């Protein structure tokens, strides 16, 4: 049976959440979030932490304004600050509503605080079955994690260990008032169909079905935590490039990845992409990526799925948004090398090294200019011989898709353009230092 002591043990002992600080409750006004808010108010009296309620009106129901008024009234009675918004969605899709809801909440909560949602045991079982029927892997089957990172804070679900019956009994015992969303009974939505038809059928077959399904999801969550730890340990041993300001790409060293088994390669790539908030590849596409790690395709080849591209070049795998064509780099005159130069909307800071200052001091009539390859007329090396810029960029390892747009540091003299170095965070030289702010 759910009571304040069991709840306190769950939130502070099992989930090891802090007894001080700031908490936010996602408060819809339904029975589950009403119980959660009531329990947190009881704990607040003991612990003294700060407590706030967040309410989102999705604008998808004619009664939504009444629900907001109800929630505001409840919070007033409980002396809980009430933050609310109304969304204007172009679709009724559940995923879009959830994404918009969490995005708004992320903007309301302070860094280091904790957002609580009222998912319980049956919600976990529903999510497990929903993802199982979609053919999800272990990560999807354990997607309702008890605690997970949430932007600069954390999201926790302290009711996952309690059944829907226990939550409802607590609400009745405490004489709480809540709202009922009639859309929860509309079985054209897959989750509602699972709730109304599939779970009751499974419970008829086996009385403890919901509890056991939720337990299986919890077991998978623990296994996935171990897989994340393995991925983190493997990532330490694999060289990577941070986000590149020109093409927004990230990169992993395939020469390091080949020392891992295919299973660990797949685990690491999934974790890495998820940590970058990029598309998680399908099983079929992931198999193509693993094949390309062992047998890299042509440097001009592109593997693409869901608007994300993978390219392979000289021992690195690059992942980036689907290309919209070569970005245009406008020439920049570096008039005062004593001051750093900001490029790509301040995402890259270019500083002059002592050798460049010495060169400028010797060349009184020369100026520094950053230009794209095709803007350099009659390029020369510092030693005086002419340069084939396309071959020069190939020789120093600039990926082919960057060569047209990557800035080049040049020394402009009368009737002469001396090529010094590429302005690329992944290519170190004696002329410039680079600091990437992304």
Coordinates of C-alpha atoms in Angstrom, one line a residue:
X1 CA 0.0 0.0 0.0
X2 CA 1.3 3.5 -0.9
X3 CA 1.8 5.8 2.0
X4 CA 4.2 8.7 2.9
X5 CA 6.8 6.4 4.6
X6 CA 7.0 4.1 1.6
X7 CA 7.2 7.0 -0.8
X8 CA 9.9 8.7 1.3
X9 CA 11.9 5.5 1.3
X10 CA 11.5 5.2 -2.5
X11 CA 12.5 8.8 -3.4
X12 CA 15.3 9.2 -0.9
X13 CA 16.7 5.7 -0.4
X14 CA 16.0 3.7 -3.6
X15 CA 16.4 6.6 -6.0
X16 CA 18.9 8.5 -3.8
X17 CA 17.3 11.9 -4.6
X18 CA 18.4 14.8 -2.3
X19 CA 16.4 15.9 0.7
X20 CA 17.0 19.5 -0.1
X21 CA 17.1 21.7 -3.2
X22 CA 14.3 22.3 -5.7
X23 CA 11.7 19.9 -7.1
X24 CA 9.2 20.4 -9.9
X25 CA 6.1 18.2 -10.4
X26 CA 4.7 17.8 -13.9
X27 CA 1.0 18.3 -12.8
X28 CA -1.7 17.5 -15.3
X29 CA -4.5 17.4 -12.7
X30 CA -5.1 13.6 -13.3
X31 CA -5.1 11.2 -10.4
X32 CA -1.5 10.1 -10.7
X33 CA 0.1 13.6 -10.8
X34 CA -2.4 14.8 -8.0
X35 CA -1.2 12.0 -5.8
X36 CA 2.5 12.8 -6.6
X37 CA 2.0 16.4 -5.8
X38 CA 0.2 15.6 -2.5
X39 CA 3.0 13.3 -1.4
X40 CA 5.7 15.8 -2.3
X41 CA 3.8 18.5 -0.3
X42 CA 3.8 16.1 2.7
X43 CA 7.6 15.6 2.4
X44 CA 8.2 19.3 1.9
X45 CA 6.7 19.9 5.4
X46 CA 9.4 17.5 6.8
X47 CA 12.4 18.4 4.6
X48 CA 11.9 22.0 3.7
X49 CA 12.9 21.7 0.0
X50 CA 11.4 24.0 -2.6
X51 CA 8.4 22.7 -4.6
X52 CA 6.8 23.9 -7.8
X53 CA 4.1 22.6 -10.2
X54 CA 4.3 22.7 -14.0
X55 CA 1.1 22.5 -16.0
X56 CA 0.9 22.2 -19.8
X57 CA -2.4 22.8 -21.7
X58 CA -1.9 21.1 -25.0
X59 CA -5.0 22.8 -26.5
X60 CA -6.3 19.4 -27.7
X61 CA -9.4 19.2 -25.5
X62 CA -12.4 21.6 -25.0
X63 CA -12.1 21.1 -21.3
X64 CA -8.4 22.0 -21.0
X65 CA -9.0 25.5 -19.7
X66 CA -11.2 24.1 -16.9
X67 CA -8.4 21.6 -16.1
X68 CA -5.9 24.4 -15.8
X69 CA -8.2 26.3 -13.5
X70 CA -8.6 23.1 -11.4
X71 CA -4.8 22.6 -11.2
X72 CA -4.3 26.3 -10.2
X73 CA -6.9 25.9 -7.5
X74 CA -5.2 22.8 -6.1
X75 CA -1.8 24.4 -6.0
X76 CA -3.2 27.5 -4.3
X77 CA -4.7 25.2 -1.6
X78 CA -1.4 23.4 -1.2
X79 CA 0.7 26.6 -1.3
X80 CA 2.7 25.4 -4.3
X81 CA 3.9 27.9 -7.0
X82 CA 2.0 27.1 -10.2
X83 CA 3.7 27.6 -13.6
X84 CA 1.6 26.9 -16.7
X85 CA 1.5 27.4 -20.5
X86 CA -0.7 26.6 -23.5
X87 CA 0.8 25.0 -26.5
X88 CA -0.2 25.5 -30.1
X89 CA 0.5 22.3 -31.9
X90 CA 0.1 21.5 -35.6
X91 CA -0.6 17.9 -34.9
X92 CA -2.4 15.6 -32.4
X93 CA 0.5 13.1 -32.4
X94 CA 1.4 12.0 -28.9
X95 CA 5.1 12.2 -29.6
X96 CA 4.9 15.8 -30.8
X97 CA 2.9 16.8 -27.7
X98 CA 5.3 15.0 -25.4
X99 CA 8.4 16.7 -27.1
X100 CA 6.8 20.2 -26.9
X101 CA 5.8 19.6 -23.3
X102 CA 9.2 18.5 -22.1
X103 CA 10.9 21.3 -24.0
X104 CA 8.8 23.9 -22.2
X105 CA 9.4 22.3 -18.9
X106 CA 13.2 22.3 -19.5
X107 CA 13.0 26.1 -19.9
X108 CA 11.2 26.5 -16.6
X109 CA 13.3 24.5 -14.2
X110 CA 16.6 25.7 -12.8
X111 CA 19.9 23.9 -13.4
X112 CA 20.5 21.2 -10.8
X113 CA 16.9 20.8 -9.9
X114 CA 14.7 17.7 -10.3
X115 CA 11.6 17.2 -12.4
X116 CA 9.2 14.6 -11.2
X117 CA 6.6 12.8 -13.3
X118 CA 3.8 10.5 -12.0
X119 CA 4.4 7.4 -14.1
X120 CA 3.5 4.3 -12.2
X121 CA 3.9 0.5 -12.6
X122 CA 1.2 0.1 -15.2
X123 CA 2.6 3.0 -17.3
X124 CA 5.9 1.1 -17.3
X125 CA 4.2 -2.1 -18.4
X126 CA 2.3 -0.2 -21.1
X127 CA 5.5 1.4 -22.5
X128 CA 7.3 -1.9 -22.5
X129 CA 4.5 -3.6 -24.5
X130 CA 4.1 -0.5 -26.8
X131 CA 7.8 -0.6 -27.7
X132 CA 7.9 -4.4 -27.8
X133 CA 5.3 -4.4 -30.5
X134 CA 7.4 -1.9 -32.4
X135 CA 10.3 -4.2 -32.4
X136 CA 12.4 -2.0 -30.0
X137 CA 15.7 -3.2 -28.5
X138 CA 16.6 -3.3 -24.9
X139 CA 17.0 0.5 -24.7
X140 CA 13.5 1.1 -26.0
X141 CA 12.0 -1.6 -23.7
X142 CA 13.5 0.1 -20.7
X143 CA 12.8 3.6 -21.8
X144 CA 10.8 4.6 -18.7
X145 CA 14.0 5.0 -16.5
X146 CA 13.5 5.7 -12.8
X147 CA 16.1 8.6 -13.0
X148 CA 17.7 10.1 -16.0
X149 CA 19.5 13.3 -17.1
X150 CA 17.2 16.0 -18.2
X151 CA 19.0 18.9 -19.9
X152 CA 21.0 20.5 -17.0
X153 CA 18.8 18.8 -14.4
X154 CA 17.4 15.3 -13.7
X155 CA 14.0 13.7 -14.4
X156 CA 12.8 11.1 -11.9
X157 CA 9.7 8.8 -11.7
X158 CA 9.3 7.9 -8.0
X159 CA 5.9 6.1 -8.5
X160 CA 7.3 3.4 -10.8
X161 CA 7.4 0.9 -8.0
X162 CA 3.7 1.4 -7.1
X163 CA 0.7 0.0 -8.9
X164 CA -2.2 1.9 -10.4
X165 CA -4.5 0.4 -7.7
X166 CA -2.2 1.7 -4.9
X167 CA -2.1 5.2 -6.4
X168 CA -5.9 5.3 -6.7
X169 CA -6.4 3.9 -3.2
X170 CA -4.1 6.7 -1.8
X171 CA -6.1 9.3 -3.7
X172 CA -9.4 8.1 -2.2
X173 CA -8.0 7.7 1.3
X174 CA -6.7 11.3 1.2
X175 CA -10.0 12.5 -0.3
X176 CA -8.2 14.1 -3.2
X177 CA -9.9 15.7 -6.2
X178 CA -8.7 15.2 -9.8
X179 CA -9.8 15.5 -13.4
X180 CA -10.5 12.7 -15.9
X181 CA -9.3 13.0 -19.5
X182 CA -11.8 11.2 -21.7
X183 CA -9.2 10.7 -24.4
X184 CA -7.5 8.1 -22.2
X185 CA -10.4 5.8 -23.1
X186 CA -10.2 6.3 -26.9
X187 CA -8.7 3.0 -28.2
X188 CA -7.7 4.4 -31.6
X189 CA -4.5 5.5 -29.7
X190 CA -2.1 2.5 -29.4
X191 CA -1.3 3.1 -25.8
X192 CA -4.9 3.4 -24.8
X193 CA -5.7 0.1 -26.7
X194 CA -2.9 -1.6 -24.6
X195 CA -4.3 -0.1 -21.4
X196 CA -8.0 -0.9 -22.1
X197 CA -7.6 -4.3 -23.9
X198 CA -4.2 -6.0 -23.8
X199 CA -3.2 -5.5 -20.2
X200 CA -6.6 -6.6 -18.8
X201 CA -6.4 -9.7 -21.0
X202 CA -2.9 -10.5 -19.7
X203 CA -4.0 -9.9 -16.2
X204 CA -6.8 -12.4 -16.7
X205 CA -4.2 -14.9 -17.9
X206 CA -1.9 -14.1 -15.0
X207 CA -2.8 -12.0 -12.1
X208 CA 0.7 -10.5 -11.6
X209 CA 1.3 -9.8 -15.3
X210 CA 1.5 -6.0 -15.0
X211 CA 3.9 -6.3 -12.0
X212 CA 6.1 -8.8 -13.8
X213 CA 6.2 -6.8 -17.0
X214 CA 7.2 -3.7 -15.1
X215 CA 9.9 -5.8 -13.3
X216 CA 11.2 -7.0 -16.6
X217 CA 11.5 -3.4 -17.8
X218 CA 13.3 -2.5 -14.5
X219 CA 15.7 -5.4 -15.0
X220 CA 16.5 -4.2 -18.6
X221 CA 17.1 -0.7 -17.2
X222 CA 19.8 -2.1 -14.9
X223 CA 21.3 -4.0 -17.9
X224 CA 21.3 -0.9 -20.0
X225 CA 23.0 1.1 -17.2
X226 CA 25.8 -1.5 -17.4
X227 CA 25.9 -1.2 -21.2
X228 CA 26.2 2.6 -20.9
X229 CA 29.1 2.2 -18.5
X230 CA 30.8 -0.1 -21.0
X231 CA 30.2 2.4 -23.8
X232 CA 31.7 5.3 -21.6
X233 CA 34.7 3.1 -20.9
X234 CA 35.1 2.3 -24.6
X235 CA 34.7 5.9 -25.7
X236 CA 37.6 6.9 -23.5
X237 CA 39.8 4.7 -25.7
X238 CA 38.5 6.0 -29.0
X239 CA 39.7 9.3 -30.4
X240 CA 37.0 11.7 -31.4
X241 CA 36.6 15.1 -33.0
X242 CA 34.3 17.7 -31.4
X243 CA 31.6 19.5 -33.4
X244 CA 33.0 21.1 -36.5
X245 CA 31.7 24.7 -37.1
X246 CA 31.7 24.4 -40.9
X247 CA 29.6 21.2 -41.5
X248 CA 28.3 20.6 -37.9
X249 CA 30.0 17.2 -37.9
X250 CA 31.3 15.0 -35.1
X251 CA 33.8 12.2 -35.7
X252 CA 35.0 8.9 -34.2
X253 CA 38.3 7.2 -35.1
X254 CA 37.6 4.0 -36.9
X255 CA 41.2 2.9 -36.5
X256 CA 40.4 2.7 -32.7
X257 CA 36.9 1.2 -33.2
X258 CA 38.2 -1.8 -35.0
X259 CA 39.8 -3.1 -31.8
X260 CA 36.3 -3.5 -30.3
X261 CA 33.9 -6.4 -31.1
X262 CA 31.0 -5.6 -33.4
X263 CA 28.6 -5.8 -30.4
X264 CA 30.7 -3.2 -28.5
X265 CA 31.1 -1.1 -31.6
X266 CA 27.3 -1.0 -32.0
X267 CA 26.8 -0.3 -28.3
X268 CA 29.3 2.6 -28.4
X269 CA 27.9 4.1 -31.6
X270 CA 24.3 4.1 -30.2
X271 CA 25.5 5.7 -26.9
X272 CA 27.6 8.3 -28.7
X273 CA 24.8 9.3 -31.1
X274 CA 22.3 9.5 -28.2
X275 CA 24.7 11.6 -26.2
X276 CA 24.9 14.0 -29.1
X277 CA 21.1 14.0 -29.4
X278 CA 21.4 12.6 -33.0
X279 CA 19.2 10.1 -34.7
X280 CA 19.6 6.5 -33.4
X281 CA 20.1 4.3 -36.4
X282 CA 17.9 1.3 -37.3
X283 CA 19.3 -2.2 -37.0
X284 CA 19.7 -2.4 -40.8
X285 CA 21.4 0.9 -41.1
X286 CA 23.6 0.2 -38.1
X287 CA 24.8 -3.0 -39.8
X288 CA 25.8 -0.8 -42.8
X289 CA 27.8 1.5 -40.5
X290 CA 29.6 -1.5 -38.9
X291 CA 30.4 -2.8 -42.3
X292 CA 31.8 0.5 -43.4
X293 CA 34.1 0.6 -40.3
X294 CA 35.7 -2.7 -41.4
X295 CA 35.7 -1.8 -45.1
X296 CA 35.6 2.0 -45.5
X297 CA 33.8 3.2 -48.6
X298 CA 34.9 5.8 -51.0
X299 CA 35.6 9.3 -49.4
X300 CA 32.8 10.7 -51.5
X301 CA 30.3 8.0 -50.4
X302 CA 27.5 9.0 -48.1
X303 CA 25.4 6.7 -45.8
X304 CA 22.2 8.5 -44.8
X305 CA 19.1 7.8 -42.7
X306 CA 16.5 10.2 -41.2
X307 CA 18.4 13.3 -42.2
X308 CA 21.7 12.2 -40.7
X309 CA 24.8 11.5 -42.9
X310 CA 27.7 9.2 -42.2
X311 CA 31.0 9.7 -44.1
X312 CA 34.3 7.9 -43.8
X313 CA 37.7 9.5 -44.5
X314 CA 41.3 8.6 -43.4
X315 CA 40.5 6.6 -40.3
X316 CA 37.5 8.6 -39.1
X317 CA 33.8 8.2 -39.2
X318 CA 32.0 11.5 -39.5
X319 CA 28.3 12.1 -38.6
X320 CA 26.5 15.3 -39.6
X321 CA 23.2 16.7 -40.7
X322 CA 22.2 16.0 -44.3
X323 CA 24.1 18.4 -46.6
X324 CA 22.2 21.3 -48.1
X325 CA 25.1 22.1 -50.4
X326 CA 28.5 23.7 -49.8
X327 CA 28.3 26.5 -47.2
X328 CA 29.6 29.8 -48.5
X329 CA 32.6 31.3 -46.7
X330 CA 33.1 35.1 -47.3
X331 CA 36.7 36.3 -47.3
X332 CA 37.8 38.0 -44.1
X333 CA 40.7 40.4 -43.7
X334 CA 42.6 39.9 -40.4
X335 CA 43.7 43.5 -39.9
X336 CA 45.0 43.1 -36.4
X337 CA 46.5 39.7 -35.6
X338 CA 47.1 40.8 -32.0
X339 CA 43.3 40.4 -31.5
X340 CA 41.6 36.9 -32.0
X341 CA 39.4 36.6 -35.0
X342 CA 35.9 35.2 -34.6
X343 CA 34.4 33.0 -37.3
X344 CA 31.2 31.1 -37.9
X345 CA 29.0 33.2 -35.7
X346 CA 31.6 33.3 -32.9
X347 CA 31.8 29.5 -32.8
X348 CA 35.5 29.5 -33.7
X349 CA 38.2 31.8 -32.3
X350 CA 41.4 32.2 -34.4
X351 CA 44.5 33.4 -32.6
X352 CA 48.0 34.2 -34.0
X353 CA 51.0 32.2 -32.8
X354 CA 54.4 33.9 -32.4
X355 CA 55.6 32.6 -35.7
X356 CA 52.8 34.4 -37.5
X357 CA 53.5 37.6 -35.6
X358 CA 57.2 37.3 -36.7
X359 CA 56.2 36.8 -40.3
X360 CA 53.9 39.8 -40.4
X361 CA 56.7 41.9 -38.8
X362 CA 59.0 40.9 -41.7
X363 CA 56.4 41.5 -44.4
X364 CA 55.4 45.2 -43.9
X365 CA 53.4 45.4 -47.1
X366 CA 51.5 42.1 -46.6
X367 CA 48.1 41.5 -45.0
X368 CA 46.4 38.4 -43.7
X369 CA 43.3 37.1 -45.3
X370 CA 41.1 34.1 -44.7
X371 CA 39.5 32.8 -47.9
X372 CA 37.9 29.8 -49.4
X373 CA 39.9 27.7 -51.9
X374 CA 38.3 29.2 -55.1
X375 CA 38.9 32.7 -53.9
X376 CA 42.7 32.3 -53.9
X377 CA 44.3 33.6 -57.1
X378 CA 47.6 32.1 -58.2
X379 CA 48.3 30.4 -54.8
X380 CA 52.0 30.0 -53.8
X381 CA 53.8 28.3 -50.9
X382 CA 55.9 30.3 -48.5
X383 CA 59.0 29.0 -50.3
X384 CA 57.8 30.6 -53.5
X385 CA 56.6 27.7 -55.7
X386 CA 53.0 27.5 -57.0
X387 CA 50.4 25.3 -55.2
X388 CA 47.6 23.1 -56.5
X389 CA 45.2 23.9 -53.6
X390 CA 43.0 20.9 -54.3
X391 CA 46.0 18.5 -54.1
X392 CA 47.4 20.5 -51.1
X393 CA 44.2 20.0 -49.1
X394 CA 44.1 16.4 -50.0
X395 CA 47.7 15.9 -48.9
X396 CA 47.1 17.5 -45.5
X397 CA 44.0 15.4 -44.9
X398 CA 41.1 17.8 -45.3
X399 CA 37.9 15.8 -46.0
X400 CA 36.7 16.2 -49.6
X401 CA 33.3 17.7 -48.6
X402 CA 35.0 20.5 -46.8
X403 CA 37.6 21.5 -49.4
X404 CA 35.5 24.1 -51.3
X405 CA 34.4 26.0 -48.2
X406 CA 37.1 25.6 -45.5
X407 CA 38.8 28.9 -44.8
X408 CA 42.5 29.1 -45.7
X409 CA 44.9 31.5 -44.0
X410 CA 46.8 33.4 -46.7
X411 CA 49.4 36.2 -46.7
X412 CA 48.5 38.7 -49.4
X413 CA 51.3 40.6 -51.0
X414 CA 51.4 42.6 -54.2
X415 CA 50.7 40.1 -57.1
X416 CA 51.1 37.2 -54.7
X417 CA 48.9 35.0 -52.4
X418 CA 50.9 32.9 -50.0
X419 CA 49.1 29.9 -48.6
X420 CA 49.9 29.3 -44.9
X421 CA 47.5 26.9 -43.3
X422 CA 43.9 25.6 -43.3
X423 CA 41.7 27.2 -40.6
X424 CA 40.5 23.8 -39.2
X425 CA 40.4 22.8 -35.6
X426 CA 41.5 19.3 -36.5
X427 CA 44.7 20.4 -38.3
X428 CA 47.4 21.9 -36.1
X429 CA 50.1 24.2 -37.4
X430 CA 52.7 26.8 -36.4
X431 CA 50.8 29.8 -37.5
X432 CA 47.4 29.9 -35.7
X433 CA 45.7 28.5 -32.6
X434 CA 42.0 27.6 -32.7
X435 CA 39.4 27.5 -30.0
X436 CA 36.1 26.0 -30.8
X437 CA 33.1 27.2 -28.7
X438 CA 30.7 24.4 -29.7

